[in-house]
Structure formats: C-alpha cells, structure tokens
mmCIF file of C-alpha atoms in Angstrom:
data_model
loop_
_atom_site.group_PDB
_atom_site.id
_atom_site.type_symbol
_atom_site.label_atom_id
_atom_site.label_comp_id
_atom_site.label_asym_id
_atom_site.label_seq_id
_atom_site.Cartn_x
_atom_site.Cartn_y
_atom_site.Cartn_z
ATOM 1 C CA UNK A 1 -31.319 52.718 12.543
ATOM 2 C CA UNK A 2 -29.601 54.019 15.666
ATOM 3 C CA UNK A 3 -31.131 51.303 17.854
ATOM 4 C CA UNK A 4 -30.298 48.583 15.341
ATOM 5 C CA UNK A 5 -26.663 49.731 15.164
ATOM 6 C CA UNK A 6 -26.463 49.937 18.966
ATOM 7 C CA UNK A 7 -27.674 46.336 19.270
ATOM 8 C CA UNK A 8 -25.111 45.168 16.675
ATOM 9 C CA UNK A 9 -22.252 46.992 18.423
ATOM 10 C CA UNK A 10 -23.293 45.401 21.736
ATOM 11 C CA UNK A 11 -23.410 41.939 20.109
ATOM 12 C CA UNK A 12 -19.932 42.390 18.632
ATOM 13 C CA UNK A 13 -18.526 43.569 21.973
ATOM 14 C CA UNK A 14 -19.958 40.478 23.713
ATOM 15 C CA UNK A 15 -17.898 38.288 21.372
ATOM 16 C CA UNK A 16 -14.887 40.595 21.107
ATOM 17 C CA UNK A 17 -14.733 43.215 23.879
ATOM 18 C CA UNK A 18 -11.982 45.290 22.274
ATOM 19 C CA UNK A 19 -11.440 46.626 18.763
ATOM 20 C CA UNK A 20 -10.325 47.454 16.283
ATOM 21 C CA UNK A 21 -13.552 46.497 14.539
ATOM 22 C CA UNK A 22 -13.833 46.181 10.768
ATOM 23 C CA UNK A 23 -17.427 47.023 9.843
ATOM 24 C CA UNK A 24 -19.062 46.558 6.462
ATOM 25 C CA UNK A 25 -22.506 46.534 4.948
ATOM 26 C CA UNK A 26 -24.271 46.220 1.609
ATOM 27 C CA UNK A 27 -27.227 48.392 0.592
ATOM 28 C CA UNK A 28 -29.370 48.887 3.739
ATOM 29 C CA UNK A 29 -26.633 47.154 5.745
ATOM 30 C CA UNK A 30 -24.306 50.000 4.749
ATOM 31 C CA UNK A 31 -26.483 52.456 6.675
ATOM 32 C CA UNK A 32 -26.316 50.204 9.725
ATOM 33 C CA UNK A 33 -22.543 49.885 9.317
ATOM 34 C CA UNK A 34 -22.134 53.674 8.992
ATOM 35 C CA UNK A 35 -24.169 54.217 12.159
ATOM 36 C CA UNK A 36 -22.131 51.554 13.957
ATOM 37 C CA UNK A 37 -18.952 53.370 12.897
ATOM 38 C CA UNK A 38 -20.445 56.609 14.226
ATOM 39 C CA UNK A 39 -21.139 54.981 17.595
ATOM 40 C CA UNK A 40 -17.679 53.455 17.930
ATOM 41 C CA UNK A 41 -14.805 55.608 19.149
ATOM 42 C CA UNK A 42 -12.464 56.519 16.297
ATOM 43 C CA UNK A 43 -9.694 54.357 17.784
ATOM 44 C CA UNK A 44 -12.056 51.341 17.922
ATOM 45 C CA UNK A 45 -12.846 51.415 14.200
ATOM 46 C CA UNK A 46 -10.429 49.515 11.998
ATOM 47 C CA UNK A 47 -12.224 50.043 8.708
ATOM 48 C CA UNK A 48 -15.679 50.988 7.439
ATOM 49 C CA UNK A 49 -16.537 49.396 4.089
ATOM 50 C CA UNK A 50 -19.768 50.223 2.265
ATOM 51 C CA UNK A 51 -20.831 47.964 -0.595
ATOM 52 C CA UNK A 52 -22.821 50.008 -3.106
ATOM 53 C CA UNK A 53 -24.747 51.878 -0.419
ATOM 54 C CA UNK A 54 -26.178 55.266 -1.426
ATOM 55 C CA UNK A 55 -26.262 58.181 0.996
ATOM 56 C CA UNK A 56 -29.549 60.049 1.180
ATOM 57 C CA UNK A 57 -29.657 63.711 0.288
ATOM 58 C CA UNK A 58 -31.193 66.440 2.460
ATOM 59 C CA UNK A 59 -34.499 66.622 0.617
ATOM 60 C CA UNK A 60 -37.724 65.682 2.357
ATOM 61 C CA UNK A 61 -38.960 62.194 1.575
ATOM 62 C CA UNK A 62 -42.259 61.767 -0.248
ATOM 63 C CA UNK A 63 -44.827 59.367 1.150
ATOM 64 C CA UNK A 64 -44.615 56.268 -1.029
ATOM 65 C CA UNK A 65 -47.894 54.416 -1.666
ATOM 66 C CA UNK A 66 -47.960 50.845 -0.371
ATOM 67 C CA UNK A 67 -48.520 49.473 -3.893
ATOM 68 C CA UNK A 68 -45.257 51.106 -5.009
ATOM 69 C CA UNK A 69 -43.360 49.649 -2.044
ATOM 70 C CA UNK A 70 -44.705 46.180 -2.871
ATOM 71 C CA UNK A 71 -43.642 46.641 -6.511
ATOM 72 C CA UNK A 72 -40.146 47.731 -5.403
ATOM 73 C CA UNK A 73 -39.894 44.719 -3.077
ATOM 74 C CA UNK A 74 -40.963 42.364 -5.869
ATOM 75 C CA UNK A 75 -38.502 43.915 -8.337
ATOM 76 C CA UNK A 76 -35.628 43.620 -5.852
ATOM 77 C CA UNK A 77 -36.509 40.005 -5.136
ATOM 78 C CA UNK A 78 -36.629 39.116 -8.838
ATOM 79 C CA UNK A 79 -33.332 40.919 -9.560
ATOM 80 C CA UNK A 80 -31.674 38.505 -7.145
ATOM 81 C CA UNK A 81 -32.645 35.645 -9.460
ATOM 82 C CA UNK A 82 -32.636 37.214 -12.907
ATOM 83 C CA UNK A 83 -30.169 40.048 -12.727
ATOM 84 C CA UNK A 84 -30.781 43.563 -13.990
ATOM 85 C CA UNK A 85 -31.596 42.389 -17.519
ATOM 86 C CA UNK A 86 -34.307 39.946 -16.454
ATOM 87 C CA UNK A 87 -37.887 40.530 -17.508
ATOM 88 C CA UNK A 88 -39.921 41.627 -14.516
ATOM 89 C CA UNK A 89 -43.431 40.125 -14.526
ATOM 90 C CA UNK A 90 -46.088 42.815 -14.211
ATOM 91 C CA UNK A 91 -48.082 42.929 -10.990
ATOM 92 C CA UNK A 92 -51.466 44.579 -11.379
ATOM 93 C CA UNK A 93 -52.265 45.689 -7.828
ATOM 94 C CA UNK A 94 -55.367 47.713 -8.682
ATOM 95 C CA UNK A 95 -58.246 46.469 -6.515
ATOM 96 C CA UNK A 96 -56.463 43.227 -5.549
ATOM 97 C CA UNK A 97 -56.300 42.207 -1.895
ATOM 98 C CA UNK A 98 -52.833 41.926 -0.348
ATOM 99 C CA UNK A 99 -52.934 38.155 0.205
ATOM 100 C CA UNK A 100 -53.594 37.586 -3.496
ATOM 101 C CA UNK A 101 -50.654 39.873 -4.295
ATOM 102 C CA UNK A 102 -48.336 37.970 -1.950
ATOM 103 C CA UNK A 103 -49.522 34.648 -3.420
ATOM 104 C CA UNK A 104 -48.592 35.957 -6.906
ATOM 105 C CA UNK A 105 -45.186 37.140 -5.653
ATOM 106 C CA UNK A 106 -44.630 33.735 -4.040
ATOM 107 C CA UNK A 107 -45.516 31.963 -7.303
ATOM 108 C CA UNK A 108 -43.024 34.098 -9.271
ATOM 109 C CA UNK A 109 -40.395 33.588 -6.568
ATOM 110 C CA UNK A 110 -40.818 29.797 -6.673
ATOM 111 C CA UNK A 111 -40.672 29.783 -10.496
ATOM 112 C CA UNK A 112 -37.489 31.884 -10.381
ATOM 113 C CA UNK A 113 -35.912 29.502 -7.867
ATOM 114 C CA UNK A 114 -35.432 32.073 -5.110
ATOM 115 C CA UNK A 115 -38.198 30.899 -2.799
ATOM 116 C CA UNK A 116 -38.577 27.244 -1.788
ATOM 117 C CA UNK A 117 -41.522 25.432 -3.389
ATOM 118 C CA UNK A 118 -42.906 24.664 0.063
ATOM 119 C CA UNK A 119 -42.885 28.383 0.959
ATOM 120 C CA UNK A 120 -46.057 30.237 1.756
ATOM 121 C CA UNK A 121 -47.485 33.700 1.183
ATOM 122 C CA UNK A 122 -46.753 34.257 4.913
ATOM 123 C CA UNK A 123 -43.034 33.898 4.137
ATOM 124 C CA UNK A 124 -43.305 36.539 1.410
ATOM 125 C CA UNK A 125 -45.359 38.767 3.735
ATOM 126 C CA UNK A 126 -42.658 38.440 6.422
ATOM 127 C CA UNK A 127 -39.894 39.280 3.918
ATOM 128 C CA UNK A 128 -41.930 42.244 2.711
ATOM 129 C CA UNK A 129 -42.484 43.445 6.294
ATOM 130 C CA UNK A 130 -38.688 43.400 6.804
ATOM 131 C CA UNK A 131 -38.189 45.231 3.491
ATOM 132 C CA UNK A 132 -40.773 47.849 4.505
ATOM 133 C CA UNK A 133 -39.298 48.293 8.003
ATOM 134 C CA UNK A 134 -35.809 48.705 6.523
ATOM 135 C CA UNK A 135 -37.141 51.230 4.013
ATOM 136 C CA UNK A 136 -38.815 53.229 6.788
ATOM 137 C CA UNK A 137 -35.683 53.097 8.963
ATOM 138 C CA UNK A 138 -33.656 54.365 6.011
ATOM 139 C CA UNK A 139 -35.845 57.357 5.201
ATOM 140 C CA UNK A 140 -36.236 58.243 8.899
ATOM 141 C CA UNK A 141 -32.479 58.102 9.514
ATOM 142 C CA UNK A 142 -30.624 61.388 9.980
ATOM 143 C CA UNK A 143 -27.566 61.258 7.718
ATOM 144 C CA UNK A 144 -25.309 63.573 9.681
ATOM 145 C CA UNK A 145 -21.601 64.209 8.958
ATOM 146 C CA UNK A 146 -19.450 61.148 9.590
ATOM 147 C CA UNK A 147 -15.902 61.828 10.769
ATOM 148 C CA UNK A 148 -14.574 58.403 9.782
ATOM 149 C CA UNK A 149 -12.579 56.916 6.917
ATOM 150 C CA UNK A 150 -14.877 55.229 4.389
ATOM 151 C CA UNK A 151 -14.061 52.666 1.723
ATOM 152 C CA UNK A 152 -16.870 52.469 -0.832
ATOM 153 C CA UNK A 153 -17.086 49.537 -3.223
ATOM 154 C CA UNK A 154 -19.106 51.007 -6.092
ATOM 155 C CA UNK A 155 -20.680 48.996 -8.870
ATOM 156 C CA UNK A 156 -19.376 49.872 -12.314
ATOM 157 C CA UNK A 157 -22.472 48.352 -13.944
ATOM 158 C CA UNK A 158 -25.363 50.640 -14.793
ATOM 159 C CA UNK A 159 -28.325 50.575 -12.451
ATOM 160 C CA UNK A 160 -31.562 49.030 -13.794
ATOM 161 C CA UNK A 161 -34.125 51.606 -14.947
ATOM 162 C CA UNK A 162 -36.643 50.864 -12.178
ATOM 163 C CA UNK A 163 -33.909 51.143 -9.547
ATOM 164 C CA UNK A 164 -32.847 54.515 -10.977
ATOM 165 C CA UNK A 165 -36.448 55.674 -10.727
ATOM 166 C CA UNK A 166 -36.714 54.458 -7.106
ATOM 167 C CA UNK A 167 -33.463 56.176 -6.086
ATOM 168 C CA UNK A 168 -34.589 59.380 -7.766
ATOM 169 C CA UNK A 169 -37.921 59.355 -5.918
ATOM 170 C CA UNK A 170 -36.354 58.529 -2.560
ATOM 171 C CA UNK A 171 -33.508 61.039 -2.985
ATOM 172 C CA UNK A 172 -30.226 59.141 -2.876
ATOM 173 C CA UNK A 173 -26.797 60.013 -4.209
ATOM 174 C CA UNK A 174 -27.038 57.327 -6.917
ATOM 175 C CA UNK A 175 -25.813 59.725 -9.648
ATOM 176 C CA UNK A 176 -22.763 60.834 -7.644
ATOM 177 C CA UNK A 177 -19.347 59.246 -8.300
ATOM 178 C CA UNK A 178 -19.203 58.626 -4.529
ATOM 179 C CA UNK A 179 -22.846 57.483 -4.153
ATOM 180 C CA UNK A 180 -23.402 60.724 -2.230
ATOM 181 C CA UNK A 181 -21.051 59.951 0.664
ATOM 182 C CA UNK A 182 -18.852 62.993 0.015
ATOM 183 C CA UNK A 183 -21.577 65.245 1.420
ATOM 184 C CA UNK A 184 -21.179 63.589 4.843
ATOM 185 C CA UNK A 185 -17.635 64.997 5.038
ATOM 186 C CA UNK A 186 -15.809 61.767 5.885
ATOM 187 C CA UNK A 187 -12.240 61.955 7.124
ATOM 188 C CA UNK A 188 -11.276 60.148 3.916
ATOM 189 C CA UNK A 189 -13.291 58.481 1.162
ATOM 190 C CA UNK A 190 -11.811 55.811 -1.071
ATOM 191 C CA UNK A 191 -13.994 54.670 -3.962
ATOM 192 C CA UNK A 192 -13.184 51.339 -5.593
ATOM 193 C CA UNK A 193 -15.068 50.443 -8.763
ATOM 194 C CA UNK A 194 -16.116 46.809 -9.045
ATOM 195 C CA UNK A 195 -17.828 44.900 -11.876
#
C-alpha cells in the first residue's frame, strides 16, 4: 500500500509539482488515498475524500482460503452488474481446477454483460489476481493514526449479506457510523450519507 501510494504521489507531482492536492478513493482506492494523504505534507493536502471505504480494526487477520477469495471476487463482480439484490449464481469449487472455475466466472460475466463476449478466462484470472493482490495489500497495511481532515461519503443503503459476512471476517469498521475511521483519530471527520 505504501509503495503504491508513493508511486501515485510521484505521478501526480510530475503533472502538477505543487499542491494543494485533492485526493479521493473508493473501496480499496480509499486506502491508497489515505496513505497518499499521510505521505503528503499537511499544507499540500487540499481534501481527502473516501467513498464508502472501511477502516480495518486492530484484530489479527485470519488466513482466508483461496476458494473463499474466488467466491468474494465473483460476488463483487456480479454485484457490479446486478446490484445487491441480484441472485448470485452458486459456484461449487470443491475439487474443480482453477481454469474451470475461471471459465465459469467468465461465462456468468458475459451473460451479465460485464465482461466482453470475446473475453477469455485469462482476463478473469488477471482481474482476480489484481483483486487478490489488493486484498493482500489491504490486510497487510498498517492503519496508523491519520492526522488529516477526512470527508467520508457513506452509503445509506444496507450492505448485502455476503458483504457483511466478508467485512466481519476481515475485521472492518462496517458497523460503525464512520466506517471505523474515527479510531484513526483524524483531525476532523465529516460523514455524508449518500443513497
């Protein structure tokens, strides 16, 4: 996470050498944005906006089986097309090789209109590898106090049941009215509810 944020800050400074910088991120991108804000001097940061990002708590992270990570990836992909109320097709991963699993995910993605018909299981594998790397970066990241002003755009809609289960297992502040960001002792924290 730290290295990713450092590379983003460097890229921004190449285009615009001087701040103030307005930084924002959604979900995983919120962690990157928070780390970018940490790396910037306070006078360089114009505003930090987090879009429904959940801070992690201090508990140790369980090791998540690969089959569960693939299921979470598939669910997140399908939510993009169907929304939280969509019916998630069941993936039976027991004893099935990974390429067969990614072919099934591709088929569902094409049928849902979120993956091009000419896509391949390699595309899904690549997207999954990014999902998995982002997950690992998130759970490895040290969420230390953040002496910055934070604006949090928080969804007013209830979280889907599977997402609630995932956040509970991983240990996020999903049940907090501030998505857990208050524990990082920000300079100020403004929460704005959005549909």
